[in-house]
Amino acid sequence: MKEPMTTEQILLGLKHYRRIARQDMLRATETPHPEAFLKHAESRREIYAALGSYAEAHASDEVIEHALERYRALPFVTGTAEHEHPDIKGHENALENFFLLVGLDPKARREARSRRPRLDAASPTDSTRAS
C-alpha cells in the first residue's frame, strides 16, 4: 500500500465518488436496464456514505479494514447477467473503487475476494447489512 491517506483525504475521495454515483442515478433512464442501473448507483452511493460516516469516527486504517470486512461478506455474483443483483454488484464496485482510492495492495484485495461466499451460500440479508 502506498503512503496511508488521512481521514480527510478519504472523506474527500468518498464525496467525489458519491457525486459520480448521483450523476449515474440521474442518467439511469437512458440505459438498457434503468431499474438495475439505478439500483447499482444507489448501492454505490450507500456504501460511500456508510464509509464516510465510519471515517468520521475512525482512523484511516480502521476504515480500510472495515471496508475489507464488508467486501469479504459480499456474495459472488460474477457471471450473472448484467442487470441481475445490482445491489450486490453496486456494493462490490463501490468497495473496489474505495480500495483504488486508498491504494490498497492488490494482493490484499485478492485475498479478501477469495474469502467471499458463493451467492447460494449467503443469506439474503448479507448484502444489505447496515454499516
PDB file of C-alpha atoms in Angstrom:
ATOM      1  CA  MET A   1       0.000   0.000   0.000  1.00  0.00           C
ATOM      2  CA  LYS A   2       1.219   3.496  -0.734  1.00  0.00           C
ATOM      3  CA  GLU A   3       1.571   6.143   1.972  1.00  0.00           C
ATOM      4  CA  PRO A   4      -1.582   5.998   4.109  1.00  0.00           C
ATOM      5  CA  MET A   5      -4.247   8.555   3.341  1.00  0.00           C
ATOM      6  CA  THR A   6      -5.551  10.834   6.026  1.00  0.00           C
ATOM      7  CA  THR A   7      -9.153  10.589   7.086  1.00  0.00           C
ATOM      8  CA  GLU A   8      -9.778  13.968   5.452  1.00  0.00           C
ATOM      9  CA  GLN A   9      -8.398  12.699   2.125  1.00  0.00           C
ATOM     10  CA  ILE A  10     -10.604   9.615   2.378  1.00  0.00           C
ATOM     11  CA  LEU A  11     -13.662  11.766   3.070  1.00  0.00           C
ATOM     12  CA  LEU A  12     -12.905  13.991   0.064  1.00  0.00           C
ATOM     13  CA  GLY A  13     -12.478  10.955  -2.187  1.00  0.00           C
ATOM     14  CA  LEU A  14     -15.725   9.410  -0.971  1.00  0.00           C
ATOM     15  CA  LYS A  15     -17.536  12.701  -1.553  1.00  0.00           C
ATOM     16  CA  HIS A  16     -16.283  12.697  -5.145  1.00  0.00           C
ATOM     17  CA  TYR A  17     -17.439   9.091  -5.627  1.00  0.00           C
ATOM     18  CA  ARG A  18     -20.879   9.934  -4.185  1.00  0.00           C
ATOM     19  CA  ARG A  19     -21.220  12.716  -6.771  1.00  0.00           C
ATOM     20  CA  ILE A  20     -20.421  10.305  -9.594  1.00  0.00           C
ATOM     21  CA  ALA A  21     -22.977   7.813  -8.263  1.00  0.00           C
ATOM     22  CA  ARG A  22     -25.547  10.615  -8.077  1.00  0.00           C
ATOM     23  CA  GLN A  23     -24.871  11.516 -11.719  1.00  0.00           C
ATOM     24  CA  ASP A  24     -25.324   7.860 -12.654  1.00  0.00           C
ATOM     25  CA  MET A  25     -28.648   7.792 -10.798  1.00  0.00           C
ATOM     26  CA  LEU A  26     -29.833  10.753 -12.878  1.00  0.00           C
ATOM     27  CA  ARG A  27     -28.935   9.096 -16.169  1.00  0.00           C
ATOM     28  CA  ALA A  28     -30.366   5.660 -15.324  1.00  0.00           C
ATOM     29  CA  THR A  29     -33.380   6.157 -17.610  1.00  0.00           C
ATOM     30  CA  GLU A  30     -31.016   6.349 -20.595  1.00  0.00           C
ATOM     31  CA  THR A  31     -29.686   2.815 -20.066  1.00  0.00           C
ATOM     32  CA  PRO A  32     -30.925  -0.571 -21.344  1.00  0.00           C
ATOM     33  CA  HIS A  33     -31.889  -1.672 -17.792  1.00  0.00           C
ATOM     34  CA  PRO A  34     -32.887   1.551 -15.997  1.00  0.00           C
ATOM     35  CA  GLU A  35     -34.100  -0.043 -12.750  1.00  0.00           C
ATOM     36  CA  ALA A  36     -30.954  -2.151 -12.363  1.00  0.00           C
ATOM     37  CA  PHE A  37     -28.690   0.778 -13.289  1.00  0.00           C
ATOM     38  CA  LEU A  38     -30.446   2.992 -10.750  1.00  0.00           C
ATOM     39  CA  LYS A  39     -30.176   0.340  -8.017  1.00  0.00           C
ATOM     40  CA  HIS A  40     -26.470  -0.156  -8.813  1.00  0.00           C
ATOM     41  CA  ALA A  41     -25.796   3.590  -8.492  1.00  0.00           C
ATOM     42  CA  GLU A  42     -27.878   3.846  -5.305  1.00  0.00           C
ATOM     43  CA  SER A  43     -25.994   0.905  -3.821  1.00  0.00           C
ATOM     44  CA  ARG A  44     -22.635   2.504  -4.616  1.00  0.00           C
ATOM     45  CA  ARG A  45     -23.766   5.769  -3.085  1.00  0.00           C
ATOM     46  CA  GLU A  46     -24.958   3.916   0.020  1.00  0.00           C
ATOM     47  CA  ILE A  47     -21.523   2.328   0.509  1.00  0.00           C
ATOM     48  CA  TYR A  48     -19.710   5.646   0.012  1.00  0.00           C
ATOM     49  CA  ALA A  49     -21.981   7.313   2.574  1.00  0.00           C
ATOM     50  CA  ALA A  50     -21.536   4.464   5.067  1.00  0.00           C
ATOM     51  CA  LEU A  51     -17.758   4.503   4.696  1.00  0.00           C
ATOM     52  CA  GLY A  52     -17.788   8.291   5.069  1.00  0.00           C
ATOM     53  CA  SER A  53     -19.765   8.054   8.301  1.00  0.00           C
ATOM     54  CA  TYR A  54     -17.402   5.398   9.578  1.00  0.00           C
ATOM     55  CA  ALA A  55     -14.375   7.527   8.607  1.00  0.00           C
ATOM     56  CA  GLU A  56     -15.675  10.460  10.628  1.00  0.00           C
ATOM     57  CA  ALA A  57     -15.183   8.458  13.837  1.00  0.00           C
ATOM     58  CA  HIS A  58     -12.263   6.143  12.985  1.00  0.00           C
ATOM     59  CA  ALA A  59      -8.667   6.239  11.797  1.00  0.00           C
ATOM     60  CA  SER A  60      -7.959   5.619   8.117  1.00  0.00           C
ATOM     61  CA  ASP A  61      -6.517   2.126   8.703  1.00  0.00           C
ATOM     62  CA  GLU A  62      -9.685   1.182  10.600  1.00  0.00           C
ATOM     63  CA  VAL A  63     -11.828   2.445   7.719  1.00  0.00           C
ATOM     64  CA  ILE A  64      -9.860   0.292   5.285  1.00  0.00           C
ATOM     65  CA  GLU A  65     -10.250  -2.786   7.495  1.00  0.00           C
ATOM     66  CA  HIS A  66     -13.973  -2.064   7.843  1.00  0.00           C
ATOM     67  CA  ALA A  67     -14.272  -1.871   4.036  1.00  0.00           C
ATOM     68  CA  LEU A  68     -12.388  -5.164   3.692  1.00  0.00           C
ATOM     69  CA  GLU A  69     -14.787  -6.813   6.164  1.00  0.00           C
ATOM     70  CA  ARG A  70     -17.765  -5.583   4.160  1.00  0.00           C
ATOM     71  CA  TYR A  71     -16.128  -6.826   0.952  1.00  0.00           C
ATOM     72  CA  ARG A  72     -15.471 -10.292   2.437  1.00  0.00           C
ATOM     73  CA  ALA A  73     -19.155 -10.546   3.406  1.00  0.00           C
ATOM     74  CA  LEU A  74     -20.438  -9.887  -0.130  1.00  0.00           C
ATOM     75  CA  PRO A  75     -21.527 -12.965  -2.065  1.00  0.00           C
ATOM     76  CA  PHE A  76     -20.050 -13.619  -5.508  1.00  0.00           C
ATOM     77  CA  VAL A  77     -22.359 -12.683  -8.360  1.00  0.00           C
ATOM     78  CA  THR A  78     -19.731 -12.776 -11.091  1.00  0.00           C
ATOM     79  CA  GLY A  79     -21.063 -14.476 -14.193  1.00  0.00           C
ATOM     80  CA  THR A  80     -24.667 -13.387 -13.712  1.00  0.00           C
ATOM     81  CA  ALA A  81     -26.460 -11.215 -16.252  1.00  0.00           C
ATOM     82  CA  GLU A  82     -25.511  -7.539 -16.210  1.00  0.00           C
ATOM     83  CA  HIS A  83     -28.870  -6.449 -14.790  1.00  0.00           C
ATOM     84  CA  GLU A  84     -29.082  -9.159 -12.100  1.00  0.00           C
ATOM     85  CA  HIS A  85     -28.123  -8.463  -8.460  1.00  0.00           C
ATOM     86  CA  PRO A  86     -27.483  -4.735  -8.994  1.00  0.00           C
ATOM     87  CA  ASP A  87     -27.391  -4.078  -5.243  1.00  0.00           C
ATOM     88  CA  ILE A  88     -24.594  -6.595  -4.629  1.00  0.00           C
ATOM     89  CA  LYS A  89     -22.715  -5.526  -7.760  1.00  0.00           C
ATOM     90  CA  GLY A  90     -23.044  -1.887  -6.719  1.00  0.00           C
ATOM     91  CA  HIS A  91     -21.639  -2.624  -3.261  1.00  0.00           C
ATOM     92  CA  GLU A  92     -18.794  -4.625  -4.801  1.00  0.00           C
ATOM     93  CA  ASN A  93     -17.997  -1.877  -7.299  1.00  0.00           C
ATOM     94  CA  ALA A  94     -18.052   0.828  -4.615  1.00  0.00           C
ATOM     95  CA  LEU A  95     -15.741  -1.112  -2.316  1.00  0.00           C
ATOM     96  CA  GLU A  96     -13.330  -1.856  -5.163  1.00  0.00           C
ATOM     97  CA  ASN A  97     -13.334   1.854  -6.074  1.00  0.00           C
ATOM     98  CA  PHE A  98     -12.576   2.654  -2.434  1.00  0.00           C
ATOM     99  CA  PHE A  99      -9.640   0.220  -2.467  1.00  0.00           C
ATOM    100  CA  LEU A 100      -8.270   2.024  -5.531  1.00  0.00           C
ATOM    101  CA  LEU A 101      -8.753   5.362  -3.786  1.00  0.00           C
ATOM    102  CA  VAL A 102      -6.737   4.341  -0.736  1.00  0.00           C
ATOM    103  CA  GLY A 103      -4.111   2.456  -2.755  1.00  0.00           C
ATOM    104  CA  LEU A 104      -4.816  -0.920  -1.167  1.00  0.00           C
ATOM    105  CA  ASP A 105      -2.322  -3.550  -2.224  1.00  0.00           C
ATOM    106  CA  PRO A 106      -3.998  -5.675  -4.932  1.00  0.00           C
ATOM    107  CA  LYS A 107      -2.844  -8.811  -3.089  1.00  0.00           C
ATOM    108  CA  ALA A 108      -4.880  -7.773  -0.004  1.00  0.00           C
ATOM    109  CA  ARG A 109      -7.964  -7.243  -2.168  1.00  0.00           C
ATOM    110  CA  ARG A 110      -7.485 -10.617  -3.891  1.00  0.00           C
ATOM    111  CA  GLU A 111      -7.177 -12.341  -0.521  1.00  0.00           C
ATOM    112  CA  ALA A 112     -10.370 -10.676   0.732  1.00  0.00           C
ATOM    113  CA  ARG A 113     -12.120 -11.590  -2.531  1.00  0.00           C
ATOM    114  CA  SER A 114     -11.109 -15.237  -2.129  1.00  0.00           C
ATOM    115  CA  ARG A 115     -12.937 -15.367   1.223  1.00  0.00           C
ATOM    116  CA  ARG A 116     -16.272 -14.218  -0.183  1.00  0.00           C
ATOM    117  CA  PRO A 117     -19.171 -16.696  -0.048  1.00  0.00           C
ATOM    118  CA  ARG A 118     -20.954 -18.074  -3.078  1.00  0.00           C
ATOM    119  CA  LEU A 119     -24.314 -16.431  -3.759  1.00  0.00           C
ATOM    120  CA  ASP A 120     -26.311 -19.554  -2.906  1.00  0.00           C
ATOM    121  CA  ALA A 121     -24.388 -19.928   0.391  1.00  0.00           C
ATOM    122  CA  ALA A 122     -25.010 -16.346   1.523  1.00  0.00           C
ATOM    123  CA  SER A 123     -28.089 -15.294   3.417  1.00  0.00           C
ATOM    124  CA  PRO A 124     -30.393 -12.798   1.660  1.00  0.00           C
ATOM    125  CA  THR A 125     -29.518 -10.038   4.131  1.00  0.00           C
ATOM    126  CA  ASP A 126     -25.718 -10.317   3.765  1.00  0.00           C
ATOM    127  CA  SER A 127     -25.529  -7.718   1.003  1.00  0.00           C
ATOM    128  CA  THR A 128     -27.893  -5.273   2.643  1.00  0.00           C
ATOM    129  CA  ARG A 129     -26.388  -5.275   6.107  1.00  0.00           C
ATOM    130  CA  ALA A 130     -26.013  -1.818   7.657  1.00  0.00           C
ATOM    131  CA  SER A 131     -22.561  -0.396   8.301  1.00  0.00           C
TER     132      SER A 131
END
